[in-house]
């Protein structure tokens, strides 16, 4: 459960009004986010084995079981293959559109 600021500010316009929101924990989503962080920030795969990262991760979400560097590498490769196929499909669809106009 977290308290989020009320965006509209309620009827009175008071921005100090907060809304209680339930947040569920999703291990797979955490793992995917970790993989994207490693890719985007160009971190080495063994970053997940560092003491400070482990401490940070346990502090933020104690239920998150940190994957090994090998697992992170495998997940990065899997994401690369998925994105490559998605891009191929998008380009193939775009190619079909271009050939109909010429």
PDB file of N, CA and C in Angstrom:
ATOM      1  N   UNK A   1       0.834  -1.167   0.000  1.00  0.00           N
ATOM      2  CA  UNK A   1       0.000   0.000   0.000  1.00  0.00           C
ATOM      3  C   UNK A   1       0.891   1.247   0.000  1.00  0.00           C
ATOM      4  N   UNK A   2       0.523   2.203  -0.830  1.00  0.00           N
ATOM      5  CA  UNK A   2       1.246   3.475  -0.881  1.00  0.00           C
ATOM      6  C   UNK A   2       0.247   4.622  -0.917  1.00  0.00           C
ATOM      7  N   UNK A   3       0.711   5.759  -0.453  1.00  0.00           N
ATOM      8  CA  UNK A   3      -0.094   6.974  -0.539  1.00  0.00           C
ATOM      9  C   UNK A   3       0.376   7.774  -1.731  1.00  0.00           C
ATOM     10  N   UNK A   4      -0.533   8.045  -2.653  1.00  0.00           N
ATOM     11  CA  UNK A   4      -0.205   8.852  -3.827  1.00  0.00           C
ATOM     12  C   UNK A   4      -0.885  10.206  -3.707  1.00  0.00           C
ATOM     13  N   UNK A   5      -0.197  11.270  -4.132  1.00  0.00           N
ATOM     14  CA  UNK A   5      -0.852  12.586  -4.112  1.00  0.00           C
ATOM     15  C   UNK A   5      -2.043  12.582  -5.048  1.00  0.00           C
ATOM     16  N   UNK A   6      -3.087  13.235  -4.632  1.00  0.00           N
ATOM     17  CA  UNK A   6      -4.285  13.346  -5.449  1.00  0.00           C
ATOM     18  C   UNK A   6      -4.008  14.355  -6.561  1.00  0.00           C
ATOM     19  N   UNK A   7      -4.073  13.931  -7.805  1.00  0.00           N
ATOM     20  CA  UNK A   7      -3.716  14.789  -8.939  1.00  0.00           C
ATOM     21  C   UNK A   7      -4.675  15.961  -9.103  1.00  0.00           C
ATOM     22  N   UNK A   8      -5.941  15.707  -8.898  1.00  0.00           N
ATOM     23  CA  UNK A   8      -6.929  16.767  -9.075  1.00  0.00           C
ATOM     24  C   UNK A   8      -6.990  17.684  -7.858  1.00  0.00           C
ATOM     25  N   UNK A   9      -6.487  17.210  -6.744  1.00  0.00           N
ATOM     26  CA  UNK A   9      -6.525  18.018  -5.534  1.00  0.00           C
ATOM     27  C   UNK A   9      -7.864  17.968  -4.846  1.00  0.00           C
ATOM     28  N   UNK A  10      -8.719  17.067  -5.246  1.00  0.00           N
ATOM     29  CA  UNK A  10     -10.025  16.945  -4.603  1.00  0.00           C
ATOM     30  C   UNK A  10     -10.947  18.084  -5.006  1.00  0.00           C
ATOM     31  N   UNK A  11     -12.102  18.111  -4.392  1.00  0.00           N
ATOM     32  CA  UNK A  11     -13.083  19.152  -4.718  1.00  0.00           C
ATOM     33  C   UNK A  11     -12.620  20.525  -4.263  1.00  0.00           C
ATOM     34  N   UNK A  12     -11.882  20.552  -3.162  1.00  0.00           N
ATOM     35  CA  UNK A  12     -11.449  21.846  -2.623  1.00  0.00           C
ATOM     36  C   UNK A  12     -10.158  22.336  -3.268  1.00  0.00           C
ATOM     37  N   UNK A  13      -9.536  21.490  -4.139  1.00  0.00           N
ATOM     38  CA  UNK A  13      -8.285  21.885  -4.772  1.00  0.00           C
ATOM     39  C   UNK A  13      -7.082  21.682  -3.871  1.00  0.00           C
ATOM     40  N   UNK A  14      -7.260  21.012  -2.749  1.00  0.00           N
ATOM     41  CA  UNK A  14      -6.180  20.777  -1.783  1.00  0.00           C
ATOM     42  C   UNK A  14      -5.287  19.644  -2.274  1.00  0.00           C
ATOM     43  N   UNK A  15      -4.029  19.957  -2.576  1.00  0.00           N
ATOM     44  CA  UNK A  15      -3.101  18.952  -3.098  1.00  0.00           C
ATOM     45  C   UNK A  15      -2.536  18.071  -1.998  1.00  0.00           C
ATOM     46  N   UNK A  16      -2.821  18.376  -0.735  1.00  0.00           N
ATOM     47  CA  UNK A  16      -2.330  17.540   0.355  1.00  0.00           C
ATOM     48  C   UNK A  16      -3.208  16.305   0.546  1.00  0.00           C
ATOM     49  N   UNK A  17      -4.335  16.241  -0.155  1.00  0.00           N
ATOM     50  CA  UNK A  17      -5.208  15.069  -0.100  1.00  0.00           C
ATOM     51  C   UNK A  17      -4.510  13.939  -0.836  1.00  0.00           C
ATOM     52  N   UNK A  18      -4.471  12.782  -0.207  1.00  0.00           N
ATOM     53  CA  UNK A  18      -3.784  11.638  -0.811  1.00  0.00           C
ATOM     54  C   UNK A  18      -4.738  10.464  -0.974  1.00  0.00           C
ATOM     55  N   UNK A  19      -4.390   9.594  -1.907  1.00  0.00           N
ATOM     56  CA  UNK A  19      -5.190   8.406  -2.179  1.00  0.00           C
ATOM     57  C   UNK A  19      -4.371   7.174  -1.837  1.00  0.00           C
ATOM     58  N   UNK A  20      -4.985   6.230  -1.132  1.00  0.00           N
ATOM     59  CA  UNK A  20      -4.331   4.979  -0.791  1.00  0.00           C
ATOM     60  C   UNK A  20      -4.470   4.020  -1.968  1.00  0.00           C
ATOM     61  N   UNK A  21      -3.353   3.486  -2.421  1.00  0.00           N
ATOM     62  CA  UNK A  21      -3.369   2.615  -3.595  1.00  0.00           C
ATOM     63  C   UNK A  21      -2.630   1.316  -3.276  1.00  0.00           C
ATOM     64  N   UNK A  22      -3.204   0.196  -3.675  1.00  0.00           N
ATOM     65  CA  UNK A  22      -2.574  -1.111  -3.475  1.00  0.00           C
ATOM     66  C   UNK A  22      -1.636  -1.391  -4.640  1.00  0.00           C
ATOM     67  N   UNK A  23      -0.455  -1.861  -4.320  1.00  0.00           N
ATOM     68  CA  UNK A  23       0.527  -2.205  -5.346  1.00  0.00           C
ATOM     69  C   UNK A  23       0.876  -3.678  -5.170  1.00  0.00           C
ATOM     70  N   UNK A  24       0.811  -4.430  -6.258  1.00  0.00           N
ATOM     71  CA  UNK A  24       1.158  -5.841  -6.156  1.00  0.00           C
ATOM     72  C   UNK A  24       2.613  -6.029  -6.598  1.00  0.00           C
ATOM     73  N   UNK A  25       3.227  -7.050  -6.047  1.00  0.00           N
ATOM     74  CA  UNK A  25       4.606  -7.381  -6.375  1.00  0.00           C
ATOM     75  C   UNK A  25       4.603  -8.396  -7.503  1.00  0.00           C
ATOM     76  N   UNK A  26       5.344  -8.128  -8.560  1.00  0.00           N
ATOM     77  CA  UNK A  26       5.424  -9.017  -9.712  1.00  0.00           C
ATOM     78  C   UNK A  26       6.902  -9.312  -9.987  1.00  0.00           C
ATOM     79  N   UNK A  27       7.337 -10.523  -9.641  1.00  0.00           N
ATOM     80  CA  UNK A  27       8.737 -10.903  -9.801  1.00  0.00           C
ATOM     81  C   UNK A  27       9.194 -10.769 -11.247  1.00  0.00           C
ATOM     82  N   UNK A  28       8.379 -11.241 -12.183  1.00  0.00           N
ATOM     83  CA  UNK A  28       8.765 -11.191 -13.598  1.00  0.00           C
ATOM     84  C   UNK A  28       8.938  -9.761 -14.091  1.00  0.00           C
ATOM     85  N   UNK A  29       8.063  -8.864 -13.640  1.00  0.00           N
ATOM     86  CA  UNK A  29       8.186  -7.463 -14.034  1.00  0.00           C
ATOM     87  C   UNK A  29       9.470  -6.854 -13.455  1.00  0.00           C
ATOM     88  N   UNK A  30       9.801  -7.192 -12.216  1.00  0.00           N
ATOM     89  CA  UNK A  30      11.048  -6.708 -11.608  1.00  0.00           C
ATOM     90  C   UNK A  30      12.255  -7.214 -12.385  1.00  0.00           C
ATOM     91  N   UNK A  31      12.204  -8.471 -12.774  1.00  0.00           N
ATOM     92  CA  UNK A  31      13.321  -9.068 -13.513  1.00  0.00           C
ATOM     93  C   UNK A  31      13.470  -8.415 -14.882  1.00  0.00           C
ATOM     94  N   UNK A  32      12.353  -8.165 -15.584  1.00  0.00           N
ATOM     95  CA  UNK A  32      12.410  -7.498 -16.882  1.00  0.00           C
ATOM     96  C   UNK A  32      12.954  -6.076 -16.752  1.00  0.00           C
ATOM     97  N   UNK A  33      12.555  -5.394 -15.690  1.00  0.00           N
ATOM     98  CA  UNK A  33      13.042  -4.028 -15.466  1.00  0.00           C
ATOM     99  C   UNK A  33      14.539  -4.035 -15.189  1.00  0.00           C
ATOM    100  N   UNK A  34      15.006  -5.022 -14.449  1.00  0.00           N
ATOM    101  CA  UNK A  34      16.440  -5.163 -14.183  1.00  0.00           C
ATOM    102  C   UNK A  34      17.200  -5.375 -15.484  1.00  0.00           C
ATOM    103  N   UNK A  35      16.686  -6.230 -16.343  1.00  0.00           N
ATOM    104  CA  UNK A  35      17.329  -6.512 -17.637  1.00  0.00           C
ATOM    105  C   UNK A  35      17.388  -5.236 -18.488  1.00  0.00           C
ATOM    106  N   UNK A  36      16.297  -4.479 -18.518  1.00  0.00           N
ATOM    107  CA  UNK A  36      16.284  -3.234 -19.289  1.00  0.00           C
ATOM    108  C   UNK A  36      17.271  -2.222 -18.722  1.00  0.00           C
ATOM    109  N   UNK A  37      17.418  -2.188 -17.392  1.00  0.00           N
ATOM    110  CA  UNK A  37      18.378  -1.283 -16.771  1.00  0.00           C
ATOM    111  C   UNK A  37      19.808  -1.660 -17.184  1.00  0.00           C
ATOM    112  N   UNK A  38      20.105  -2.960 -17.173  1.00  0.00           N
ATOM    113  CA  UNK A  38      21.442  -3.420 -17.561  1.00  0.00           C
ATOM    114  C   UNK A  38      21.732  -3.038 -19.012  1.00  0.00           C
ATOM    115  N   UNK A  39      20.740  -3.209 -19.886  1.00  0.00           N
ATOM    116  CA  UNK A  39      20.931  -2.895 -21.307  1.00  0.00           C
ATOM    117  C   UNK A  39      21.052  -1.392 -21.529  1.00  0.00           C
ATOM    118  N   UNK A  40      20.112  -0.627 -21.030  1.00  0.00           N
ATOM    119  CA  UNK A  40      20.078   0.818 -21.299  1.00  0.00           C
ATOM    120  C   UNK A  40      21.273   1.536 -20.684  1.00  0.00           C
ATOM    121  N   UNK A  41      21.639   1.162 -19.456  1.00  0.00           N
ATOM    122  CA  UNK A  41      22.763   1.815 -18.782  1.00  0.00           C
ATOM    123  C   UNK A  41      24.105   1.171 -19.104  1.00  0.00           C
ATOM    124  N   UNK A  42      24.076   0.168 -20.004  1.00  0.00           N
ATOM    125  CA  UNK A  42      25.294  -0.524 -20.444  1.00  0.00           C
ATOM    126  C   UNK A  42      26.108  -1.042 -19.257  1.00  0.00           C
ATOM    127  N   UNK A  43      25.413  -1.685 -18.333  1.00  0.00           N
ATOM    128  CA  UNK A  43      26.061  -2.236 -17.147  1.00  0.00           C
ATOM    129  C   UNK A  43      26.591  -3.628 -17.452  1.00  0.00           C
ATOM    130  N   UNK A  44      27.673  -4.020 -16.795  1.00  0.00           N
ATOM    131  CA  UNK A  44      28.146  -5.399 -16.979  1.00  0.00           C
ATOM    132  C   UNK A  44      27.159  -6.369 -16.332  1.00  0.00           C
ATOM    133  N   UNK A  45      27.092  -7.577 -16.849  1.00  0.00           N
ATOM    134  CA  UNK A  45      26.156  -8.554 -16.305  1.00  0.00           C
ATOM    135  C   UNK A  45      26.430  -8.847 -14.830  1.00  0.00           C
ATOM    136  N   UNK A  46      27.697  -8.804 -14.436  1.00  0.00           N
ATOM    137  CA  UNK A  46      28.024  -9.115 -13.041  1.00  0.00           C
ATOM    138  C   UNK A  46      27.669  -7.980 -12.075  1.00  0.00           C
ATOM    139  N   UNK A  47      27.085  -6.908 -12.582  1.00  0.00           N
ATOM    140  CA  UNK A  47      26.620  -5.812 -11.738  1.00  0.00           C
ATOM    141  C   UNK A  47      25.658  -6.326 -10.665  1.00  0.00           C
ATOM    142  N   UNK A  48      24.838  -7.320 -11.023  1.00  0.00           N
ATOM    143  CA  UNK A  48      23.841  -7.847 -10.094  1.00  0.00           C
ATOM    144  C   UNK A  48      24.467  -8.635  -8.944  1.00  0.00           C
ATOM    145  N   UNK A  49      25.747  -8.937  -9.059  1.00  0.00           N
ATOM    146  CA  UNK A  49      26.421  -9.685  -8.003  1.00  0.00           C
ATOM    147  C   UNK A  49      27.173  -8.782  -7.037  1.00  0.00           C
ATOM    148  N   UNK A  50      27.116  -7.477  -7.270  1.00  0.00           N
ATOM    149  CA  UNK A  50      27.794  -6.520  -6.399  1.00  0.00           C
ATOM    150  C   UNK A  50      27.100  -6.395  -5.050  1.00  0.00           C
ATOM    151  N   UNK A  51      27.895  -6.180  -4.004  1.00  0.00           N
ATOM    152  CA  UNK A  51      27.366  -6.082  -2.642  1.00  0.00           C
ATOM    153  C   UNK A  51      26.399  -4.909  -2.495  1.00  0.00           C
ATOM    154  N   UNK A  52      26.745  -3.776  -3.070  1.00  0.00           N
ATOM    155  CA  UNK A  52      25.889  -2.593  -2.923  1.00  0.00           C
ATOM    156  C   UNK A  52      24.555  -2.765  -3.645  1.00  0.00           C
ATOM    157  N   UNK A  53      24.597  -3.384  -4.836  1.00  0.00           N
ATOM    158  CA  UNK A  53      23.345  -3.622  -5.544  1.00  0.00           C
ATOM    159  C   UNK A  53      22.464  -4.581  -4.754  1.00  0.00           C
ATOM    160  N   UNK A  54      23.058  -5.635  -4.198  1.00  0.00           N
ATOM    161  CA  UNK A  54      22.290  -6.591  -3.403  1.00  0.00           C
ATOM    162  C   UNK A  54      21.666  -5.921  -2.182  1.00  0.00           C
ATOM    163  N   UNK A  55      22.438  -5.070  -1.528  1.00  0.00           N
ATOM    164  CA  UNK A  55      21.918  -4.351  -0.362  1.00  0.00           C
ATOM    165  C   UNK A  55      20.765  -3.435  -0.773  1.00  0.00           C
ATOM    166  N   UNK A  56      20.963  -2.689  -1.853  1.00  0.00           N
ATOM    167  CA  UNK A  56      19.924  -1.791  -2.351  1.00  0.00           C
ATOM    168  C   UNK A  56      18.660  -2.574  -2.702  1.00  0.00           C
ATOM    169  N   UNK A  57      18.831  -3.664  -3.431  1.00  0.00           N
ATOM    170  CA  UNK A  57      17.698  -4.456  -3.879  1.00  0.00           C
ATOM    171  C   UNK A  57      16.924  -5.036  -2.703  1.00  0.00           C
ATOM    172  N   UNK A  58      17.624  -5.537  -1.709  1.00  0.00           N
ATOM    173  CA  UNK A  58      16.954  -6.096  -0.523  1.00  0.00           C
ATOM    174  C   UNK A  58      16.225  -5.012   0.253  1.00  0.00           C
ATOM    175  N   UNK A  59      16.769  -3.807   0.254  1.00  0.00           N
ATOM    176  CA  UNK A  59      16.131  -2.703   0.958  1.00  0.00           C
ATOM    177  C   UNK A  59      14.856  -2.265   0.255  1.00  0.00           C
ATOM    178  N   UNK A  60      14.914  -2.168  -1.066  1.00  0.00           N
ATOM    179  CA  UNK A  60      13.765  -1.722  -1.844  1.00  0.00           C
ATOM    180  C   UNK A  60      12.666  -2.789  -1.881  1.00  0.00           C
ATOM    181  N   UNK A  61      13.043  -4.038  -2.163  1.00  0.00           N
ATOM    182  CA  UNK A  61      12.062  -5.125  -2.242  1.00  0.00           C
ATOM    183  C   UNK A  61      12.720  -6.416  -1.769  1.00  0.00           C
ATOM    184  N   UNK A  62      12.481  -6.746  -0.524  1.00  0.00           N
ATOM    185  CA  UNK A  62      13.131  -7.905   0.083  1.00  0.00           C
ATOM    186  C   UNK A  62      12.692  -9.223  -0.550  1.00  0.00           C
ATOM    187  N   UNK A  63      11.542  -9.247  -1.217  1.00  0.00           N
ATOM    188  CA  UNK A  63      11.066 -10.490  -1.837  1.00  0.00           C
ATOM    189  C   UNK A  63      11.727 -10.774  -3.185  1.00  0.00           C
ATOM    190  N   UNK A  64      12.431  -9.799  -3.751  1.00  0.00           N
ATOM    191  CA  UNK A  64      13.049  -9.989  -5.065  1.00  0.00           C
ATOM    192  C   UNK A  64      14.298 -10.838  -4.932  1.00  0.00           C
ATOM    193  N   UNK A  65      14.251 -12.011  -5.520  1.00  0.00           N
ATOM    194  CA  UNK A  65      15.393 -12.918  -5.542  1.00  0.00           C
ATOM    195  C   UNK A  65      16.278 -12.511  -6.717  1.00  0.00           C
ATOM    196  N   UNK A  66      17.438 -11.942  -6.427  1.00  0.00           N
ATOM    197  CA  UNK A  66      18.314 -11.407  -7.468  1.00  0.00           C
ATOM    198  C   UNK A  66      18.846 -12.545  -8.339  1.00  0.00           C
ATOM    199  N   UNK A  67      18.614 -12.468  -9.639  1.00  0.00           N
ATOM    200  CA  UNK A  67      19.118 -13.518 -10.528  1.00  0.00           C
ATOM    201  C   UNK A  67      20.638 -13.431 -10.675  1.00  0.00           C
ATOM    202  N   UNK A  68      21.233 -14.534 -11.070  1.00  0.00           N
ATOM    203  CA  UNK A  68      22.687 -14.558 -11.283  1.00  0.00           C
ATOM    204  C   UNK A  68      23.035 -13.756 -12.536  1.00  0.00           C
ATOM    205  N   UNK A  69      24.314 -13.454 -12.687  1.00  0.00           N
ATOM    206  CA  UNK A  69      24.750 -12.707 -13.873  1.00  0.00           C
ATOM    207  C   UNK A  69      24.498 -13.515 -15.147  1.00  0.00           C
ATOM    208  N   UNK A  70      24.606 -14.833 -15.056  1.00  0.00           N
ATOM    209  CA  UNK A  70      24.333 -15.685 -16.213  1.00  0.00           C
ATOM    210  C   UNK A  70      22.858 -15.594 -16.612  1.00  0.00           C
ATOM    211  N   UNK A  71      21.969 -15.586 -15.629  1.00  0.00           N
ATOM    212  CA  UNK A  71      20.534 -15.465 -15.899  1.00  0.00           C
ATOM    213  C   UNK A  71      20.215 -14.105 -16.508  1.00  0.00           C
ATOM    214  N   UNK A  72      20.849 -13.054 -16.005  1.00  0.00           N
ATOM    215  CA  UNK A  72      20.639 -11.715 -16.564  1.00  0.00           C
ATOM    216  C   UNK A  72      21.114 -11.681 -18.015  1.00  0.00           C
ATOM    217  N   UNK A  73      22.257 -12.302 -18.288  1.00  0.00           N
ATOM    218  CA  UNK A  73      22.768 -12.368 -19.652  1.00  0.00           C
ATOM    219  C   UNK A  73      21.779 -13.098 -20.558  1.00  0.00           C
ATOM    220  N   UNK A  74      21.254 -14.215 -20.084  1.00  0.00           N
ATOM    221  CA  UNK A  74      20.282 -14.988 -20.857  1.00  0.00           C
ATOM    222  C   UNK A  74      19.008 -14.181 -21.102  1.00  0.00           C
ATOM    223  N   UNK A  75      18.547 -13.452 -20.075  1.00  0.00           N
ATOM    224  CA  UNK A  75      17.354 -12.617 -20.222  1.00  0.00           C
ATOM    225  C   UNK A  75      17.590 -11.478 -21.215  1.00  0.00           C
ATOM    226  N   UNK A  76      18.792 -10.906 -21.213  1.00  0.00           N
ATOM    227  CA  UNK A  76      19.131  -9.842 -22.169  1.00  0.00           C
ATOM    228  C   UNK A  76      19.102 -10.382 -23.596  1.00  0.00           C
ATOM    229  N   UNK A  77      19.658 -11.560 -23.778  1.00  0.00           N
ATOM    230  CA  UNK A  77      19.659 -12.176 -25.103  1.00  0.00           C
ATOM    231  C   UNK A  77      18.230 -12.486 -25.551  1.00  0.00           C
ATOM    232  N   UNK A  78      17.415 -12.978 -24.642  1.00  0.00           N
ATOM    233  CA  UNK A  78      16.009 -13.282 -24.960  1.00  0.00           C
ATOM    234  C   UNK A  78      15.270 -12.006 -25.371  1.00  0.00           C
ATOM    235  N   UNK A  79      15.478 -10.920 -24.632  1.00  0.00           N
ATOM    236  CA  UNK A  79      14.833  -9.648 -24.959  1.00  0.00           C
ATOM    237  C   UNK A  79      15.316  -9.139 -26.318  1.00  0.00           C
ATOM    238  N   UNK A  80      16.602  -9.288 -26.593  1.00  0.00           N
ATOM    239  CA  UNK A  80      17.160  -8.875 -27.888  1.00  0.00           C
ATOM    240  C   UNK A  80      16.469  -9.626 -29.032  1.00  0.00           C
ATOM    241  N   UNK A  81      16.340 -10.940 -28.893  1.00  0.00           N
ATOM    242  CA  UNK A  81      15.721 -11.754 -29.939  1.00  0.00           C
ATOM    243  C   UNK A  81      14.251 -11.356 -30.123  1.00  0.00           C
ATOM    244  N   UNK A  82      13.533 -11.142 -29.010  1.00  0.00           N
ATOM    245  CA  UNK A  82      12.129 -10.731 -29.096  1.00  0.00           C
ATOM    246  C   UNK A  82      11.986  -9.381 -29.796  1.00  0.00           C
ATOM    247  N   UNK A  83      12.825  -8.425 -29.435  1.00  0.00           N
ATOM    248  CA  UNK A  83      12.758  -7.094 -30.047  1.00  0.00           C
ATOM    249  C   UNK A  83      13.169  -7.136 -31.514  1.00  0.00           C
ATOM    250  N   UNK A  84      14.126  -7.974 -31.843  1.00  0.00           N
ATOM    251  CA  UNK A  84      14.569  -8.127 -33.232  1.00  0.00           C
ATOM    252  C   UNK A  84      13.417  -8.659 -34.094  1.00  0.00           C
ATOM    253  N   UNK A  85      12.702  -9.661 -33.575  1.00  0.00           N
ATOM    254  CA  UNK A  85      11.564 -10.218 -34.310  1.00  0.00           C
ATOM    255  C   UNK A  85      10.435  -9.196 -34.444  1.00  0.00           C
ATOM    256  N   UNK A  86      10.210  -8.440 -33.371  1.00  0.00           N
ATOM    257  CA  UNK A  86       9.168  -7.410 -33.413  1.00  0.00           C
ATOM    258  C   UNK A  86       9.511  -6.341 -34.450  1.00  0.00           C
ATOM    259  N   UNK A  87      10.785  -5.947 -34.513  1.00  0.00           N
ATOM    260  CA  UNK A  87      11.235  -4.958 -35.488  1.00  0.00           C
ATOM    261  C   UNK A  87      11.136  -5.503 -36.909  1.00  0.00           C
ATOM    262  N   UNK A  88      11.506  -6.773 -37.078  1.00  0.00           N
ATOM    263  CA  UNK A  88      11.377  -7.395 -38.402  1.00  0.00           C
ATOM    264  C   UNK A  88       9.930  -7.365 -38.874  1.00  0.00           C
ATOM    265  N   UNK A  89       9.022  -7.704 -37.961  1.00  0.00           N
ATOM    266  CA  UNK A  89       7.603  -7.692 -38.295  1.00  0.00           C
ATOM    267  C   UNK A  89       7.124  -6.299 -38.654  1.00  0.00           C
ATOM    268  N   UNK A  90       7.568  -5.310 -37.896  1.00  0.00           N
ATOM    269  CA  UNK A  90       7.170  -3.927 -38.162  1.00  0.00           C
ATOM    270  C   UNK A  90       7.710  -3.458 -39.505  1.00  0.00           C
ATOM    271  N   UNK A  91       8.955  -3.796 -39.788  1.00  0.00           N
ATOM    272  CA  UNK A  91       9.551  -3.394 -41.065  1.00  0.00           C
ATOM    273  C   UNK A  91       8.918  -4.138 -42.230  1.00  0.00           C
ATOM    274  N   UNK A  92       8.583  -5.402 -42.005  1.00  0.00           N
ATOM    275  CA  UNK A  92       7.931  -6.174 -43.066  1.00  0.00           C
ATOM    276  C   UNK A  92       6.564  -5.569 -43.377  1.00  0.00           C
ATOM    277  N   UNK A  93       5.820  -5.195 -42.355  1.00  0.00           N
ATOM    278  CA  UNK A  93       4.530  -4.542 -42.559  1.00  0.00           C
ATOM    279  C   UNK A  93       4.683  -3.215 -43.264  1.00  0.00           C
ATOM    280  N   UNK A  94       5.734  -2.495 -42.922  1.00  0.00           N
ATOM    281  CA  UNK A  94       5.994  -1.202 -43.553  1.00  0.00           C
ATOM    282  C   UNK A  94       6.380  -1.410 -45.013  1.00  0.00           C
ATOM    283  N   UNK A  95       7.158  -2.458 -45.289  1.00  0.00           N
ATOM    284  CA  UNK A  95       7.563  -2.762 -46.655  1.00  0.00           C
ATOM    285  C   UNK A  95       6.338  -3.081 -47.509  1.00  0.00           C
ATOM    286  N   UNK A  96       5.407  -3.830 -46.936  1.00  0.00           N
ATOM    287  CA  UNK A  96       4.195  -4.173 -47.676  1.00  0.00           C
ATOM    288  C   UNK A  96       3.411  -2.911 -48.018  1.00  0.00           C
ATOM    289  N   UNK A  97       3.364  -1.969 -47.085  1.00  0.00           N
ATOM    290  CA  UNK A  97       2.661  -0.723 -47.333  1.00  0.00           C
ATOM    291  C   UNK A  97       3.345   0.071 -48.432  1.00  0.00           C
ATOM    292  N   UNK A  98       4.660   0.080 -48.431  1.00  0.00           N
ATOM    293  CA  UNK A  98       5.398   0.834 -49.433  1.00  0.00           C
ATOM    294  C   UNK A  98       5.220   0.235 -50.822  1.00  0.00           C
ATOM    295  N   UNK A  99       5.169  -1.085 -50.915  1.00  0.00           N
ATOM    296  CA  UNK A  99       5.035  -1.707 -52.240  1.00  0.00           C
ATOM    297  C   UNK A  99       3.652  -1.487 -52.832  1.00  0.00           C
ATOM    298  N   UNK A 100       2.646  -1.288 -51.977  1.00  0.00           N
ATOM    299  CA  UNK A 100       1.301  -1.035 -52.514  1.00  0.00           C
ATOM    300  C   UNK A 100       1.181   0.369 -53.081  1.00  0.00           C
ATOM    301  N   UNK A 101       2.020   1.301 -52.626  1.00  0.00           N
ATOM    302  CA  UNK A 101       1.963   2.678 -53.118  1.00  0.00           C
ATOM    303  C   UNK A 101       2.795   2.899 -54.370  1.00  0.00           C
ATOM    304  N   UNK A 102       3.724   2.000 -54.669  1.00  0.00           N
ATOM    305  CA  UNK A 102       4.600   2.218 -55.835  1.00  0.00           C
ATOM    306  C   UNK A 102       4.117   1.479 -57.050  1.00  0.00           C
TER     307      UNK A 102
END
